[in-house]
């Protein structure tokens, strides 16, 4: 395991205690200390990856499978009526801890979790330009 001083490295590897809902050789799932809703959890890989773009691909595949399984347990345990998976990359996208993680957020009627954005209006010409630019990558 690579040496790392970041807080999620320490939490994921058990150097800092956390309320752990699930753990295996690759991941730890903990309760968030600033929950958007009751049962808000974070899936954190034990190895340090800054964000989605840095993440190893086979670990990415295991992350979504693990998130799905733990999300179902949280949903059933707490009687959630909805569920958000949220994953922020970069400061402009709201990332505050620069160690890849996924938010597992159970939702309830009128929970005021406020996970939303203001919808804009798509422009057909711009959509075509976006498609062209992405196709070039
Ligand atoms: P981000 O904004 O980077 O997507 O999410 C970081 C999340 O980590 C936030 O929801 C925040 O509440 C949570 N968090 C930050 N530090 C700690 C900590 O030390 N322990 C736990 N359990 N959660 C933390
Ligand atoms: Zn880290």
PDB file of N, CA and C in Angstrom, residues 27-69:
ATOM      1  N   UNK A  27     -12.189  -1.656  -0.298  1.00  0.00           N
ATOM      2  CA  UNK A  27     -13.024  -0.504   0.062  1.00  0.00           C
ATOM      3  C   UNK A  27     -13.426  -0.520   1.533  1.00  0.00           C
ATOM      4  N   UNK A  28     -13.744   0.701   2.009  1.00  0.00           N
ATOM      5  CA  UNK A  28     -14.462   0.834   3.282  1.00  0.00           C
ATOM      6  C   UNK A  28     -15.651   1.754   2.994  1.00  0.00           C
ATOM      7  N   UNK A  29     -16.811   1.408   3.553  1.00  0.00           N
ATOM      8  CA  UNK A  29     -17.985   2.272   3.444  1.00  0.00           C
ATOM      9  C   UNK A  29     -18.300   2.774   4.847  1.00  0.00           C
ATOM     10  N   UNK A  30     -18.286   4.116   4.992  1.00  0.00           N
ATOM     11  CA  UNK A  30     -18.451   4.721   6.321  1.00  0.00           C
ATOM     12  C   UNK A  30     -19.626   5.689   6.315  1.00  0.00           C
ATOM     13  N   UNK A  31     -20.114   6.012   7.492  1.00  0.00           N
ATOM     14  CA  UNK A  31     -21.137   7.055   7.588  1.00  0.00           C
ATOM     15  C   UNK A  31     -20.480   8.420   7.490  1.00  0.00           C
ATOM     16  N   UNK A  32     -21.076   9.299   6.685  1.00  0.00           N
ATOM     17  CA  UNK A  32     -20.585  10.666   6.503  1.00  0.00           C
ATOM     18  C   UNK A  32     -20.846  11.480   7.773  1.00  0.00           C
ATOM     19  N   UNK A  33     -19.870  12.299   8.162  1.00  0.00           N
ATOM     20  CA  UNK A  33     -20.031  13.126   9.377  1.00  0.00           C
ATOM     21  C   UNK A  33     -20.900  14.356   9.139  1.00  0.00           C
ATOM     22  N   UNK A  34     -21.173  14.662   7.873  1.00  0.00           N
ATOM     23  CA  UNK A  34     -22.067  15.799   7.554  1.00  0.00           C
ATOM     24  C   UNK A  34     -23.166  15.309   6.634  1.00  0.00           C
ATOM     25  N   UNK A  35     -24.030  14.415   7.137  1.00  0.00           N
ATOM     26  CA  UNK A  35     -24.980  13.729   6.240  1.00  0.00           C
ATOM     27  C   UNK A  35     -26.025  14.635   5.600  1.00  0.00           C
ATOM     28  N   UNK A  36     -26.280  14.405   4.315  1.00  0.00           N
ATOM     29  CA  UNK A  36     -27.369  15.103   3.619  1.00  0.00           C
ATOM     30  C   UNK A  36     -28.706  14.524   4.054  1.00  0.00           C
ATOM     31  N   UNK A  37     -28.700  13.255   4.444  1.00  0.00           N
ATOM     32  CA  UNK A  37     -29.914  12.576   4.900  1.00  0.00           C
ATOM     33  C   UNK A  37     -29.469  11.419   5.805  1.00  0.00           C
ATOM     34  N   UNK A  38     -30.388  10.882   6.560  1.00  0.00           N
ATOM     35  CA  UNK A  38     -30.046   9.810   7.509  1.00  0.00           C
ATOM     36  C   UNK A  38     -29.497   8.588   6.767  1.00  0.00           C
ATOM     37  N   UNK A  39     -28.301   8.145   7.156  1.00  0.00           N
ATOM     38  CA  UNK A  39     -27.692   6.971   6.537  1.00  0.00           C
ATOM     39  C   UNK A  39     -26.754   7.312   5.392  1.00  0.00           C
ATOM     40  N   UNK A  40     -26.514   8.607   5.148  1.00  0.00           N
ATOM     41  CA  UNK A  40     -25.575   9.044   4.091  1.00  0.00           C
ATOM     42  C   UNK A  40     -24.210   8.413   4.365  1.00  0.00           C
ATOM     43  N   UNK A  41     -23.728   7.656   3.382  1.00  0.00           N
ATOM     44  CA  UNK A  41     -22.472   6.922   3.547  1.00  0.00           C
ATOM     45  C   UNK A  41     -21.509   7.280   2.426  1.00  0.00           C
ATOM     46  N   UNK A  42     -20.237   6.951   2.650  1.00  0.00           N
ATOM     47  CA  UNK A  42     -19.191   7.212   1.656  1.00  0.00           C
ATOM     48  C   UNK A  42     -18.469   5.911   1.362  1.00  0.00           C
ATOM     49  N   UNK A  43     -18.370   5.564   0.089  1.00  0.00           N
ATOM     50  CA  UNK A  43     -17.563   4.417  -0.308  1.00  0.00           C
ATOM     51  C   UNK A  43     -16.175   4.945  -0.672  1.00  0.00           C
ATOM     52  N   UNK A  44     -15.164   4.434   0.032  1.00  0.00           N
ATOM     53  CA  UNK A  44     -13.798   4.963  -0.123  1.00  0.00           C
ATOM     54  C   UNK A  44     -12.848   3.808  -0.443  1.00  0.00           C
ATOM     55  N   UNK A  45     -12.114   3.906  -1.555  1.00  0.00           N
ATOM     56  CA  UNK A  45     -11.105   2.872  -1.820  1.00  0.00           C
ATOM     57  C   UNK A  45      -9.944   2.988  -0.835  1.00  0.00           C
ATOM     58  N   UNK A  46      -9.335   1.868  -0.516  1.00  0.00           N
ATOM     59  CA  UNK A  46      -8.227   1.878   0.446  1.00  0.00           C
ATOM     60  C   UNK A  46      -6.960   2.471  -0.167  1.00  0.00           C
ATOM     61  N   UNK A  47      -6.839   2.360  -1.479  1.00  0.00           N
ATOM     62  CA  UNK A  47      -5.695   2.996  -2.160  1.00  0.00           C
ATOM     63  C   UNK A  47      -6.067   4.409  -2.549  1.00  0.00           C
ATOM     64  N   UNK A  48      -5.063   5.266  -2.603  1.00  0.00           N
ATOM     65  CA  UNK A  48      -5.325   6.664  -2.929  1.00  0.00           C
ATOM     66  C   UNK A  48      -5.458   6.883  -4.438  1.00  0.00           C
ATOM     67  N   UNK A  49      -6.633   7.378  -4.846  1.00  0.00           N
ATOM     68  CA  UNK A  49      -6.857   7.901  -6.204  1.00  0.00           C
ATOM     69  C   UNK A  49      -7.516   9.251  -5.998  1.00  0.00           C
ATOM     70  N   UNK A  50      -7.048  10.271  -6.686  1.00  0.00           N
ATOM     71  CA  UNK A  50      -7.552  11.624  -6.424  1.00  0.00           C
ATOM     72  C   UNK A  50      -9.023  11.765  -6.809  1.00  0.00           C
ATOM     73  N   UNK A  51      -9.388  11.154  -7.935  1.00  0.00           N
ATOM     74  CA  UNK A  51     -10.748  11.337  -8.451  1.00  0.00           C
ATOM     75  C   UNK A  51     -11.050  10.261  -9.479  1.00  0.00           C
ATOM     76  N   UNK A  52     -12.204  10.385 -10.130  1.00  0.00           N
ATOM     77  CA  UNK A  52     -12.656   9.387 -11.107  1.00  0.00           C
ATOM     78  C   UNK A  52     -11.640   9.166 -12.223  1.00  0.00           C
ATOM     79  N   UNK A  53     -11.007  10.247 -12.648  1.00  0.00           N
ATOM     80  CA  UNK A  53     -10.103  10.174 -13.802  1.00  0.00           C
ATOM     81  C   UNK A  53      -8.794   9.482 -13.444  1.00  0.00           C
ATOM     82  N   UNK A  54      -8.495   9.465 -12.177  1.00  0.00           N
ATOM     83  CA  UNK A  54      -7.276   8.845 -11.659  1.00  0.00           C
ATOM     84  C   UNK A  54      -7.523   7.372 -11.312  1.00  0.00           C
ATOM     85  N   UNK A  55      -8.785   7.006 -11.190  1.00  0.00           N
ATOM     86  CA  UNK A  55      -9.163   5.693 -10.638  1.00  0.00           C
ATOM     87  C   UNK A  55      -8.824   4.542 -11.584  1.00  0.00           C
ATOM     88  N   UNK A  56      -8.259   3.487 -11.022  1.00  0.00           N
ATOM     89  CA  UNK A  56      -7.989   2.257 -11.761  1.00  0.00           C
ATOM     90  C   UNK A  56      -9.326   1.689 -12.292  1.00  0.00           C
ATOM     91  N   UNK A  57      -9.348   1.220 -13.560  1.00  0.00           N
ATOM     92  CA  UNK A  57     -10.626   0.827 -14.179  1.00  0.00           C
ATOM     93  C   UNK A  57     -11.265  -0.394 -13.544  1.00  0.00           C
ATOM     94  N   UNK A  58     -10.448  -1.373 -13.155  1.00  0.00           N
ATOM     95  CA  UNK A  58     -11.080  -2.559 -12.579  1.00  0.00           C
ATOM     96  C   UNK A  58     -11.600  -2.241 -11.172  1.00  0.00           C
ATOM     97  N   UNK A  59     -10.931  -1.323 -10.488  1.00  0.00           N
ATOM     98  CA  UNK A  59     -11.433  -0.885  -9.180  1.00  0.00           C
ATOM     99  C   UNK A  59     -12.737  -0.094  -9.361  1.00  0.00           C
ATOM    100  N   UNK A  60     -12.810   0.687 -10.434  1.00  0.00           N
ATOM    101  CA  UNK A  60     -14.029   1.454 -10.725  1.00  0.00           C
ATOM    102  C   UNK A  60     -15.216   0.497 -10.897  1.00  0.00           C
ATOM    103  N   UNK A  61     -14.971  -0.608 -11.592  1.00  0.00           N
ATOM    104  CA  UNK A  61     -16.044  -1.591 -11.808  1.00  0.00           C
ATOM    105  C   UNK A  61     -16.469  -2.201 -10.477  1.00  0.00           C
ATOM    106  N   UNK A  62     -15.493  -2.532  -9.632  1.00  0.00           N
ATOM    107  CA  UNK A  62     -15.834  -3.103  -8.318  1.00  0.00           C
ATOM    108  C   UNK A  62     -16.512  -2.071  -7.422  1.00  0.00           C
ATOM    109  N   UNK A  63     -16.157  -0.804  -7.598  1.00  0.00           N
ATOM    110  CA  UNK A  63     -16.761   0.244  -6.761  1.00  0.00           C
ATOM    111  C   UNK A  63     -18.270   0.326  -6.992  1.00  0.00           C
ATOM    112  N   UNK A  64     -18.699   0.258  -8.251  1.00  0.00           N
ATOM    113  CA  UNK A  64     -20.137   0.416  -8.510  1.00  0.00           C
ATOM    114  C   UNK A  64     -20.904  -0.815  -8.027  1.00  0.00           C
ATOM    115  N   UNK A  65     -20.295  -1.987  -8.160  1.00  0.00           N
ATOM    116  CA  UNK A  65     -20.951  -3.215  -7.678  1.00  0.00           C
ATOM    117  C   UNK A  65     -21.090  -3.153  -6.155  1.00  0.00           C
ATOM    118  N   UNK A  66     -20.019  -2.725  -5.492  1.00  0.00           N
ATOM    119  CA  UNK A  66     -20.043  -2.630  -4.029  1.00  0.00           C
ATOM    120  C   UNK A  66     -21.036  -1.570  -3.584  1.00  0.00           C
ATOM    121  N   UNK A  67     -21.030  -0.429  -4.277  1.00  0.00           N
ATOM    122  CA  UNK A  67     -21.974   0.639  -3.944  1.00  0.00           C
ATOM    123  C   UNK A  67     -23.409   0.141  -4.068  1.00  0.00           C
ATOM    124  N   UNK A  68     -23.684  -0.611  -5.122  1.00  0.00           N
ATOM    125  CA  UNK A  68     -25.038  -1.135  -5.317  1.00  0.00           C
ATOM    126  C   UNK A  68     -25.456  -2.033  -4.153  1.00  0.00           C
ATOM    127  N   UNK A  69     -24.560  -2.938  -3.766  1.00  0.00           N
ATOM    128  CA  UNK A  69     -24.897  -3.886  -2.691  1.00  0.00           C
ATOM    129  C   UNK A  69     -25.110  -3.177  -1.359  1.00  0.00           C
TER     130      UNK A  69
END
